[in-house]
Amino acid sequence: MFATLQESVPVVDPSATSGVLSLLWVVVALPALGAAVVLVLGNRRTAAWAPLLGCATVIVSFALSLVCFVALLGRDSAHRQVAQTLWRWMDAGSFKVDMGILYDPLSALFLLLVTGVGALIHIYSVGYMAHDERRARFFGYLNLFVASMLTLVLADNYLVMFLGWEGVGLASYLLIGFWQHKTTAAVAAKKAFVVNRVGDLGMALAIMLAFATFGTVGFSGISAAASHASYATMTALGLLFLLAACGKSAQVPLQSWLLDAMEGPTPVSALIHAATMVTAGVYLVVRSSFIYDYTQAAQTAVVVVGTVTLLWGAVIGCAKDDIKKALAGSTMSQIGYMMLAAGLGPAGYAFAIFHLLTHGFFKANMFLGAGSVMHAMDDDVDMRHYGALAKAVPVTFVTFAMGYLAIIGIPPFAGFWSKDKIIEAALADNPVAGIAALVGAGITAFYMTRVMLMTFGGKRRWLEGVHPHESPAVMTGPLVALGALSALGGLLLLGGWVVDWLAPVVGAEPEGSFGLPAIVVSLIALAVVIVGIVIAWLTVGRHDVPATAPQRVSVVTRAARADLYGDAFNEAMLMRPGDELVNGLLAFDRQVVDSAVMGSGGAFGLMSSSFRRVQTGFVRSYALSLLGGALVVLVALLVVNL
């Protein structure tokens, strides 16, 4: 029915193809070029200047993204959607796909986040990876990741988005396993790659279903025809895209790869697992709002996934002694908040993106801060070996503290504004999810206070030979910038700016949708946070931290240490049955298929051996055979005639 629908073109100002907005493709091309140059020429040839090239390409991309944002800001809301076609990518019968760019308020914010935070992480990596023999290759991989992420968020259709989606997956595999000499890093990279392929299957099936239903994979074409599709089709699309989002954003049930991915260099954790890759799933759901708005079932599924994950990650974060894994559990939880908000529809889309932005600031800040602490502690990640580092690494401490205050939601830091709006919207739309979000806020305050106390407070627990020292300026500079953003990021909500800015893409926030006044919700959330802080102080701050983790712990703590048995579940329910299935198929192949093939060959071989005995090559034998045959025929004729 919809195969003949023509894709509608977004409103485009005549100036869209001229001026600075005509250079949007350069934002992607620069880091892609940097990756190509470094990876083609090789690590040895580019070792001296690869870090400079990697940083320069992303910094220029950020500058251009900022100029484009200002240009878009100067337009009225009706003309803040710019579409550009670069070239025809695929043309096979009715399947036609252009390599197209869609620049609108949503993609504009993502461009600033990816290039801005990406540039700071590139600069930080200059110091962090200074002594790594393969650092040129590392910057090539970083550039490849940034280029892929920019492709993902600038795409005007799902197939081009899928190109960036897979590029991000490849780059993350290369970066997580960068220290491939470590078995744990190599295994973690493979695990991330395989788990993400499960989500990617959902993405691929959704794209196929969209084309079969609407005759296009473009956002505008699907949006225009969405109201004519069946509820079942829209629900299937929503659930398939949710599966894809779970893979990239490490949401339950595809969350198991994220904590292991901490085996990669710390800048990788900051770039991929805080500010960009793990937010791709949230971007997919919000970008697909024209699908989720037509299916309550899929929206509910998004809310359930987000709610479960925000609690799942928070509980895991409470039991980790590895500073990076504690932050990884936190990332999982915070992405859960974003997914919860995205599942609330127009009441939550803008707040999902708002929290995504603030989270990018404070979590990148804390991951890089963790890297600075590791730099000071000879790469030790065990917080039980830290303590009293506030004076030893003062810049790291102050900037990390800003991220800490932001993530637990202390006003006026960034996380207070974004997370409280999600809690407020959830309480009004789904009280169960809202209460879960409040509980998650309390748990977040507990485990993040635990991290602060074990790392920067208390007594020295440093191992022998460790002499903590502050990181060089090339590393602390990005920390200061991200610390400032962690403190000031909430200004995006000033006057409701971020909500109004995103309204042309995700729709206006429903009026009168909140049941409780904002100030009441904020006070309740702040009270819950204070309770979490007090519990952390009573259980951690007032006691000496043992050098090794206690073995006699509660069932909940034991489960949290084991990542709530996510890996055990996957192994028991998926991996082992998969192994048995493969072993069964292998046995069938050997015993049935191979036996049939080899048996046929053996039968013909036996037949040929028998015939070979007859073919002796002696004339007298052939004459005797002829005589014998003639006698047999003669006897047969005589018998018949009788």
XYZ file of C-alpha atoms in Angstrom:
642
model
C 0.000 0.000 0.000
C 2.817 2.390 0.881
C 5.386 1.207 -1.654
C 4.590 4.087 -3.987
C 4.730 6.851 -1.401
C 7.253 9.522 -2.281
C 9.553 10.772 0.411
C 8.715 14.290 1.452
C 11.571 16.769 1.587
C 12.164 18.776 4.779
C 11.722 22.509 4.675
C 14.935 23.864 3.184
C 15.979 27.476 3.079
C 17.576 28.493 -0.262
C 20.713 29.406 1.661
C 21.047 25.857 2.923
C 23.163 24.867 -0.057
C 25.407 27.901 0.241
C 27.431 29.540 2.977
C 28.684 27.707 6.026
C 25.839 25.158 6.073
C 27.022 23.834 2.722
C 30.194 22.693 4.513
C 28.470 20.308 6.906
C 30.040 17.358 5.126
C 33.458 18.715 6.107
C 32.596 18.107 9.771
C 32.601 14.372 9.009
C 35.288 14.426 6.329
C 38.042 15.933 8.491
C 38.268 13.197 11.157
C 37.670 10.568 8.453
C 40.617 11.981 6.513
C 42.760 11.993 9.636
C 41.922 8.326 10.274
C 42.637 7.375 6.657
C 46.024 9.125 6.576
C 47.264 7.599 9.842
C 45.958 4.086 9.244
C 47.105 3.902 5.609
C 50.588 5.278 6.227
C 51.008 3.204 9.361
C 52.088 3.757 12.936
C 55.822 4.078 12.263
C 55.551 6.714 9.505
C 53.056 8.874 11.409
C 54.326 8.479 14.977
C 55.751 12.005 15.184
C 52.686 13.933 14.030
C 49.613 11.638 14.290
C 48.492 13.093 17.675
C 48.665 16.615 16.234
C 46.705 15.594 13.126
C 44.113 13.722 15.181
C 43.538 16.665 17.521
C 43.533 19.268 14.748
C 40.914 17.506 12.629
C 38.461 17.169 15.523
C 39.085 20.704 16.799
C 38.393 22.175 13.351
C 35.273 19.995 13.102
C 34.121 21.396 16.443
C 34.753 24.970 15.308
C 32.772 24.358 12.120
C 29.979 22.658 14.109
C 29.812 25.691 16.376
C 29.582 28.082 13.408
C 26.828 25.941 11.850
C 24.979 25.910 15.172
C 25.073 29.696 15.348
C 23.792 29.855 11.760
C 20.925 27.506 12.621
C 20.214 29.444 15.804
C 19.648 32.549 13.708
C 16.757 30.947 11.794
C 13.140 30.737 12.858
C 11.952 27.325 14.050
C 10.217 26.541 10.745
C 13.523 26.678 8.854
C 15.773 24.831 11.291
C 15.829 21.687 9.213
C 18.453 21.561 6.501
C 18.655 18.616 4.093
C 21.535 18.040 1.714
C 22.109 15.225 -0.768
C 25.762 14.446 -1.362
C 25.356 11.655 -3.929
C 23.162 8.715 -4.889
C 24.458 5.823 -2.819
C 22.264 2.923 -3.942
C 19.980 2.553 -6.950
C 18.480 -0.905 -7.388
C 14.989 -0.899 -8.875
C 12.645 0.764 -6.409
C 15.346 0.777 -3.723
C 17.008 4.159 -3.960
C 19.101 5.619 -1.144
C 20.984 8.904 -1.171
C 23.999 9.718 0.937
C 22.142 12.550 2.606
C 22.647 14.923 5.519
C 19.934 16.099 7.887
C 20.958 19.030 10.064
C 18.329 20.066 12.579
C 18.219 21.061 16.264
C 18.753 17.471 17.412
C 21.736 16.694 15.190
C 23.172 20.168 15.862
C 23.418 19.415 19.601
C 24.978 16.037 18.921
C 27.564 17.546 16.600
C 28.652 19.928 19.350
C 28.785 17.115 21.907
C 30.690 14.633 19.734
C 33.231 17.111 18.374
C 33.539 19.249 21.520
C 33.971 16.461 24.069
C 35.829 14.440 21.438
C 38.347 17.253 20.963
C 38.979 17.483 24.724
C 39.499 13.725 24.918
C 41.892 13.841 21.958
C 43.932 16.522 23.724
C 43.911 14.533 26.977
C 45.092 11.448 25.049
C 48.230 13.278 23.941
C 49.452 13.112 27.523
C 47.815 9.833 28.529
C 49.196 7.847 25.577
C 52.522 9.718 25.369
C 54.649 6.651 26.026
C 52.622 4.101 24.086
C 54.517 2.719 21.102
C 51.333 2.482 19.022
C 49.856 5.858 19.924
C 49.682 6.993 16.273
C 47.382 4.069 15.515
C 45.370 4.976 18.627
C 44.684 8.465 17.277
C 43.748 6.957 13.926
C 41.162 4.782 15.668
C 39.871 7.777 17.678
C 39.405 9.751 14.452
C 37.634 6.790 12.856
C 35.255 6.602 15.783
C 34.449 10.327 15.703
C 33.839 10.232 11.933
C 31.514 7.233 12.328
C 29.567 8.859 15.154
C 29.154 12.051 13.146
C 27.872 10.034 10.190
C 25.349 8.390 12.494
C 23.905 11.636 13.833
C 23.941 13.549 10.530
C 22.236 10.825 8.476
C 18.885 11.661 6.896
C 17.845 8.018 6.567
C 18.209 4.781 8.475
C 20.604 3.123 6.029
C 23.181 5.916 6.229
C 22.654 5.898 9.991
C 23.367 2.157 9.921
C 26.633 2.872 8.103
C 27.730 5.123 10.969
C 26.226 2.668 13.461
C 28.455 -0.141 12.187
C 31.458 2.167 11.905
C 31.056 3.020 15.581
C 30.899 -0.691 16.380
C 34.095 -1.387 14.445
C 35.968 1.538 15.992
C 34.876 0.544 19.499
C 36.137 -2.996 18.876
C 39.513 -1.640 17.798
C 39.755 0.779 20.728
C 38.548 -1.554 23.484
C 41.041 -4.170 22.319
C 43.788 -1.652 21.600
C 46.085 -3.242 24.178
C 45.612 -6.584 22.470
C 48.633 -8.074 24.234
C 46.342 -8.287 27.276
C 44.039 -11.298 27.020
C 41.366 -9.488 29.021
C 41.339 -6.596 26.540
C 41.133 -8.881 23.515
C 38.286 -10.867 25.074
C 36.439 -7.686 26.094
C 36.670 -6.327 22.546
C 35.244 -9.532 21.091
C 32.488 -9.592 23.680
C 31.466 -6.013 22.889
C 31.519 -6.763 19.177
C 29.381 -9.915 19.459
C 26.801 -8.443 21.861
C 26.437 -5.378 19.666
C 25.845 -7.617 16.646
C 22.707 -8.907 18.396
C 21.380 -5.368 18.589
C 22.501 -4.659 15.036
C 20.328 -7.524 13.840
C 17.344 -5.638 15.231
C 18.449 -2.504 13.393
C 18.840 -4.373 10.088
C 15.434 -6.061 10.378
C 13.785 -2.739 11.243
C 15.270 -1.083 8.146
C 14.017 -3.933 5.959
C 10.551 -3.746 7.506
C 10.462 0.040 7.051
C 11.297 -0.231 3.355
C 8.818 -3.061 2.798
C 6.098 -0.996 4.481
C 6.795 2.558 3.355
C 8.944 2.142 0.246
C 11.660 4.324 1.779
C 14.191 4.317 4.597
C 14.250 8.115 4.932
C 13.122 9.765 8.144
C 10.831 12.261 6.438
C 9.192 9.632 4.216
C 8.435 7.300 7.107
C 7.247 10.177 9.262
C 4.839 11.338 6.552
C 3.299 7.878 6.156
C 3.455 6.667 9.758
C -0.175 7.452 10.492
C -1.281 5.075 7.704
C 0.672 2.040 8.911
C -0.862 -0.631 11.101
C -0.345 -0.624 14.851
C 1.369 -4.015 14.653
C 3.880 -2.727 12.107
C 4.729 0.359 14.132
C 5.075 -1.740 17.284
C 7.385 -4.172 15.506
C 9.511 -1.273 14.251
C 9.647 0.255 17.724
C 10.691 -3.006 19.373
C 13.332 -3.776 16.748
C 14.842 -0.308 17.099
C 14.723 -0.769 20.884
C 16.725 -3.993 20.500
C 19.304 -2.057 18.495
C 19.371 0.675 21.140
C 19.885 -1.882 23.927
C 23.000 -3.176 22.177
C 24.684 0.185 21.604
C 23.578 1.776 24.871
C 24.270 -1.283 27.071
C 20.708 -1.612 28.307
C 19.227 -4.770 29.795
C 19.370 -7.459 28.409
C 22.385 -6.499 26.234
C 24.319 -4.711 28.981
C 27.004 -7.293 29.723
C 29.712 -5.856 27.439
C 30.027 -2.431 29.031
C 31.885 -3.273 32.232
C 34.382 -5.524 30.458
C 35.002 -2.742 27.934
C 36.855 -0.843 30.675
C 39.906 -2.903 29.638
C 40.547 -0.321 26.928
C 42.605 2.852 27.538
C 40.795 5.340 29.791
C 40.255 7.968 27.036
C 38.302 5.258 25.208
C 36.040 4.870 28.220
C 35.456 8.615 28.287
C 34.747 8.961 24.570
C 32.827 5.785 23.816
C 31.282 4.821 27.124
C 30.320 8.231 28.461
C 29.720 10.864 25.799
C 29.036 9.230 22.446
C 28.619 5.549 21.545
C 26.462 4.530 24.480
C 24.186 7.471 23.779
C 23.576 6.323 20.185
C 20.685 4.143 21.317
C 18.986 7.084 23.005
C 19.527 9.151 19.849
C 17.945 6.364 17.764
C 14.823 6.260 19.929
C 14.409 10.044 20.012
C 15.131 10.392 16.288
C 12.453 7.720 15.712
C 9.861 9.606 17.771
C 7.550 9.565 14.723
C 7.416 5.784 15.164
C 7.101 5.558 18.956
C 4.360 8.177 19.051
C 2.126 5.683 17.206
C 2.763 2.657 19.441
C 2.086 2.728 23.145
C 3.351 -0.847 23.485
C 6.820 0.040 22.186
C 6.908 3.184 24.344
C 6.092 1.095 27.404
C 8.853 -1.348 26.488
C 11.332 1.545 26.345
C 10.195 2.724 29.791
C 10.548 -0.772 31.240
C 14.024 -1.257 29.777
C 15.168 2.146 31.017
C 13.732 1.654 34.504
C 15.229 -1.807 34.959
C 18.610 -0.685 33.644
C 18.894 2.441 35.799
C 18.471 0.271 38.894
C 20.593 -2.576 37.491
C 23.588 -0.355 36.775
C 23.257 1.508 40.073
C 23.300 -1.696 42.126
C 26.360 -2.955 40.237
C 28.149 0.347 40.854
C 27.770 -0.106 44.617
C 29.988 -3.194 44.751
C 32.865 -2.346 42.402
C 36.338 -1.597 43.730
C 37.698 -0.930 40.232
C 37.163 2.816 39.780
C 36.487 2.518 36.051
C 33.979 -0.304 36.504
C 32.157 1.663 39.197
C 31.825 4.501 36.681
C 30.775 2.012 33.988
C 27.914 0.785 36.174
C 27.012 4.429 36.669
C 26.997 4.990 32.908
C 24.650 2.071 32.419
C 22.345 3.529 35.053
C 22.391 7.075 33.666
C 21.644 5.860 30.137
C 18.713 4.043 31.742
C 17.393 7.415 32.921
C 17.627 8.703 29.355
C 15.807 5.670 27.959
C 13.123 6.047 30.592
C 12.601 9.656 29.562
C 12.576 8.763 25.852
C 9.857 6.190 26.529
C 7.607 8.884 28.006
C 7.058 10.371 24.555
C 6.757 14.139 24.023
C 6.807 14.658 27.787
C 10.295 13.195 28.003
C 12.109 13.347 24.637
C 13.723 16.724 25.280
C 14.737 15.780 28.830
C 16.321 12.553 27.564
C 18.542 14.612 25.269
C 19.161 17.216 27.968
C 20.389 14.549 30.382
C 22.405 12.990 27.570
C 24.254 16.274 27.129
C 24.887 16.917 30.819
C 25.917 13.300 31.304
C 28.392 13.681 28.459
C 29.975 16.542 30.382
C 30.188 15.117 33.880
C 30.817 11.479 33.000
C 33.587 12.276 30.508
C 34.994 14.479 33.264
C 34.967 11.642 35.771
C 36.348 9.014 33.410
C 39.233 11.288 32.484
C 39.608 12.067 36.191
C 39.829 8.334 36.860
C 42.541 8.152 34.214
C 44.395 10.961 35.969
C 44.160 9.070 39.258
C 45.468 5.930 37.552
C 48.310 8.004 36.104
C 49.159 9.100 39.634
C 48.886 5.565 41.051
C 50.970 3.667 38.473
C 47.871 2.452 36.575
C 46.333 0.827 39.643
C 42.511 0.817 39.315
C 41.696 -0.647 42.751
C 40.180 2.047 44.955
C 41.182 0.028 48.018
C 44.754 1.104 47.229
C 43.871 4.804 47.063
C 42.831 7.157 49.845
C 43.893 10.706 50.796
C 44.530 11.705 47.179
C 42.779 15.086 47.446
C 46.014 16.868 48.350
C 48.231 14.783 46.079
C 46.202 15.515 42.912
C 44.296 18.739 43.696
C 43.179 19.633 40.153
C 41.942 16.113 39.531
C 40.139 16.145 42.880
C 38.338 19.459 42.314
C 37.248 18.643 38.768
C 36.191 15.093 39.722
C 34.203 16.558 42.615
C 32.304 18.770 40.165
C 31.352 15.695 38.185
C 30.373 13.939 41.406
C 28.101 16.764 42.508
C 26.577 16.867 39.036
C 25.793 13.156 38.768
C 24.190 12.867 42.203
C 22.022 15.905 41.479
C 23.204 18.619 43.871
C 22.006 22.072 42.795
C 23.098 24.035 40.848
C 25.268 21.438 39.082
C 24.213 20.099 35.681
C 22.817 16.729 36.705
C 20.387 18.321 39.139
C 18.524 20.067 36.336
C 18.412 17.200 33.871
C 17.801 14.228 36.164
C 15.168 15.993 38.237
C 13.184 16.811 35.091
C 13.192 13.116 34.176
C 12.013 12.146 37.655
C 9.349 14.835 37.489
C 8.052 13.636 34.117
C 8.174 9.970 35.181
C 6.225 10.551 38.394
C 3.473 12.255 36.422
C 3.267 9.719 33.590
C 4.206 6.453 35.328
C 4.449 6.610 39.135
C 6.144 3.205 39.371
C 8.911 4.302 37.028
C 9.101 7.643 38.825
C 9.585 5.996 42.218
C 12.218 3.698 40.700
C 13.998 6.768 39.349
C 13.959 8.312 42.824
C 15.375 5.128 44.342
C 18.035 5.114 41.625
C 18.983 8.669 42.574
C 19.543 7.576 46.174
C 21.653 4.578 45.129
C 23.642 6.832 42.782
C 24.406 9.163 45.672
C 25.564 6.185 47.739
C 27.964 4.578 45.272
C 29.372 7.851 43.939
C 30.014 9.065 47.494
C 31.694 5.724 48.116
C 33.960 6.358 45.111
C 34.837 9.838 46.384
C 35.567 8.644 49.912
C 37.644 5.636 48.879
C 39.635 7.643 46.339
C 40.177 11.095 47.792
C 39.288 10.784 51.485
C 40.363 8.667 54.438
C 43.866 7.402 55.103
C 46.642 6.567 52.659
C 46.455 3.020 51.408
C 49.062 3.370 48.679
C 51.103 0.376 47.670
C 54.834 0.448 48.313
C 56.734 2.427 45.696
C 53.742 4.487 44.566
C 54.249 8.246 44.639
C 51.040 10.053 43.573
C 51.516 13.166 41.463
C 49.299 15.484 39.474
C 48.921 14.865 35.745
C 50.512 17.214 33.195
C 48.642 20.259 31.902
C 47.699 18.550 28.649
C 45.588 16.188 30.774
C 44.340 18.559 33.479
C 43.304 21.220 30.935
C 40.465 19.081 29.512
C 39.507 18.172 33.082
C 39.053 21.837 33.959
C 36.944 22.451 30.855
C 34.725 19.425 31.529
C 34.497 20.334 35.207
C 33.190 23.764 34.234
C 30.640 22.167 31.896
C 29.602 19.814 34.712
C 28.872 22.845 36.840
C 27.251 25.057 34.191
C 25.558 22.558 31.865
C 22.214 23.132 33.560
C 22.058 26.567 31.936
C 20.718 24.817 28.823
C 17.389 24.599 30.649
C 17.349 28.320 31.405
C 14.034 29.691 30.209
C 13.157 26.243 28.880
C 15.648 26.762 26.042
C 16.569 23.129 25.348
C 12.896 22.100 25.301
C 11.950 24.859 22.879
C 15.018 24.182 20.731
C 14.133 20.508 20.271
C 10.386 21.058 19.856
C 10.513 21.158 16.004
C 12.029 17.662 16.035
C 10.350 15.845 18.935
C 7.223 17.895 19.439
C 6.255 20.373 22.105
C 6.136 19.363 25.744
C 2.492 18.719 26.755
C 1.155 21.469 28.970
C 0.051 20.583 32.451
C 1.491 17.078 32.229
C 3.241 17.072 35.593
C 1.316 16.081 38.704
C 3.650 17.572 41.315
C 5.189 21.041 41.302
C 8.808 21.001 40.154
C 10.057 22.416 43.454
C 8.379 19.583 45.394
C 9.935 16.918 43.162
C 13.349 18.560 43.503
C 13.098 18.672 47.288
C 12.054 15.018 47.449
C 14.895 14.008 45.112
C 17.403 16.069 47.104
C 16.246 14.431 50.340
C 16.717 10.974 48.799
C 20.196 11.969 47.608
C 21.159 13.194 51.080
C 20.037 9.864 52.540
C 22.297 8.060 50.060
C 25.239 10.296 50.996
C 24.690 9.729 54.724
C 24.515 5.951 54.305
C 27.776 6.029 52.319
C 29.442 8.077 55.047
C 28.216 5.749 57.790
C 29.294 2.572 55.982
C 32.490 3.770 54.279
C 33.589 7.179 55.511
C 33.641 6.331 59.223
C 35.570 3.096 58.839
C 38.964 2.054 57.582
C 38.837 0.527 54.128
C 40.359 -2.991 54.161
C 43.088 -3.710 51.615
C 41.056 -6.582 50.174
C 37.338 -6.877 49.672
C 35.551 -8.769 52.483
C 34.459 -12.257 51.498
C 31.556 -12.503 53.935
C 29.000 -10.225 52.341
C 25.287 -10.130 51.743
C 23.600 -11.929 48.871
C 22.932 -8.608 47.154
C 26.574 -7.539 47.372
C 27.731 -10.909 46.061
C 25.307 -10.604 43.148
C 26.413 -7.045 42.425
C 30.059 -8.124 42.365
C 29.054 -10.703 39.758
C 27.284 -8.008 37.694
C 23.923 -9.396 38.868
C 24.818 -12.634 37.106
C 24.281 -11.155 33.674
C 27.183 -13.126 32.223
C 26.103 -16.282 34.018
C 22.598 -15.923 32.597
C 23.903 -15.376 29.077
C 26.178 -18.379 29.400
C 23.473 -20.660 30.792
C 20.616 -19.542 28.532
C 22.409 -18.620 25.317
C 26.046 -19.674 25.145
C 25.762 -23.250 26.469
C 22.593 -24.105 24.496
C 24.307 -22.578 21.496
C 27.341 -24.768 22.071
C 25.120 -27.833 22.369
C 23.285 -26.917 19.193
C 26.539 -26.450 17.299
C 27.948 -29.712 18.695
C 24.748 -31.520 17.733
C 24.863 -30.146 14.201
C 28.531 -31.091 13.978
C 27.768 -34.646 15.103
C 24.909 -34.871 12.594
C 27.234 -33.625 9.881
C 29.891 -36.182 10.737
C 27.672 -39.181 11.419
C 24.876 -38.653 8.895
C 25.970 -36.289 6.161
C 29.603 -37.388 6.050
C 28.599 -41.054 6.396
C 26.201 -40.744 3.479
C 28.791 -39.031 1.314
C 31.642 -41.315 2.351
C 29.378 -44.385 2.148
C 28.439 -43.583 -1.423
C 32.064 -43.111 -2.274
C 32.957 -46.386 -0.566
C 30.248 -48.288 -2.450
C 31.468 -47.012 -5.797
C 35.029 -47.769 -4.752
C 34.075 -51.382 -3.932
C 32.246 -51.665 -7.252
C 35.272 -50.363 -9.145
C 37.551 -52.780 -7.287
C 35.319 -55.666 -8.341
C 35.278 -54.550 -11.971
C 39.030 -54.039 -11.863
C 39.506 -57.754 -11.166
C 37.657 -58.558 -14.405
C 39.745 -56.142 -16.473
C 43.010 -58.136 -16.366
C 44.460 -57.098 -19.739
C 45.127 -60.698 -20.913
C 43.606 -61.679 -24.327
C 43.214 -65.294 -23.299
C 41.099 -64.232 -20.318
C 38.832 -62.128 -22.528
C 38.516 -65.078 -25.044
C 37.619 -67.425 -22.225
C 35.033 -64.892 -20.998
C 33.529 -64.687 -24.482
C 33.398 -68.454 -24.740
C 31.822 -68.722 -21.334
C 29.241 -66.091 -22.202
C 28.414 -67.819 -25.481
C 27.934 -71.114 -23.683
C 25.623 -69.453 -21.141
C 23.514 -67.931 -23.956
C 23.403 -71.258 -25.787
C 22.302 -73.117 -22.671
C 19.658 -70.495 -22.007
C 18.253 -70.838 -25.535
C 18.129 -74.605 -25.233
C 16.287 -74.375 -21.941
C 13.773 -71.939 -23.372
C 13.106 -74.098 -26.483
C 12.573 -77.171 -24.363
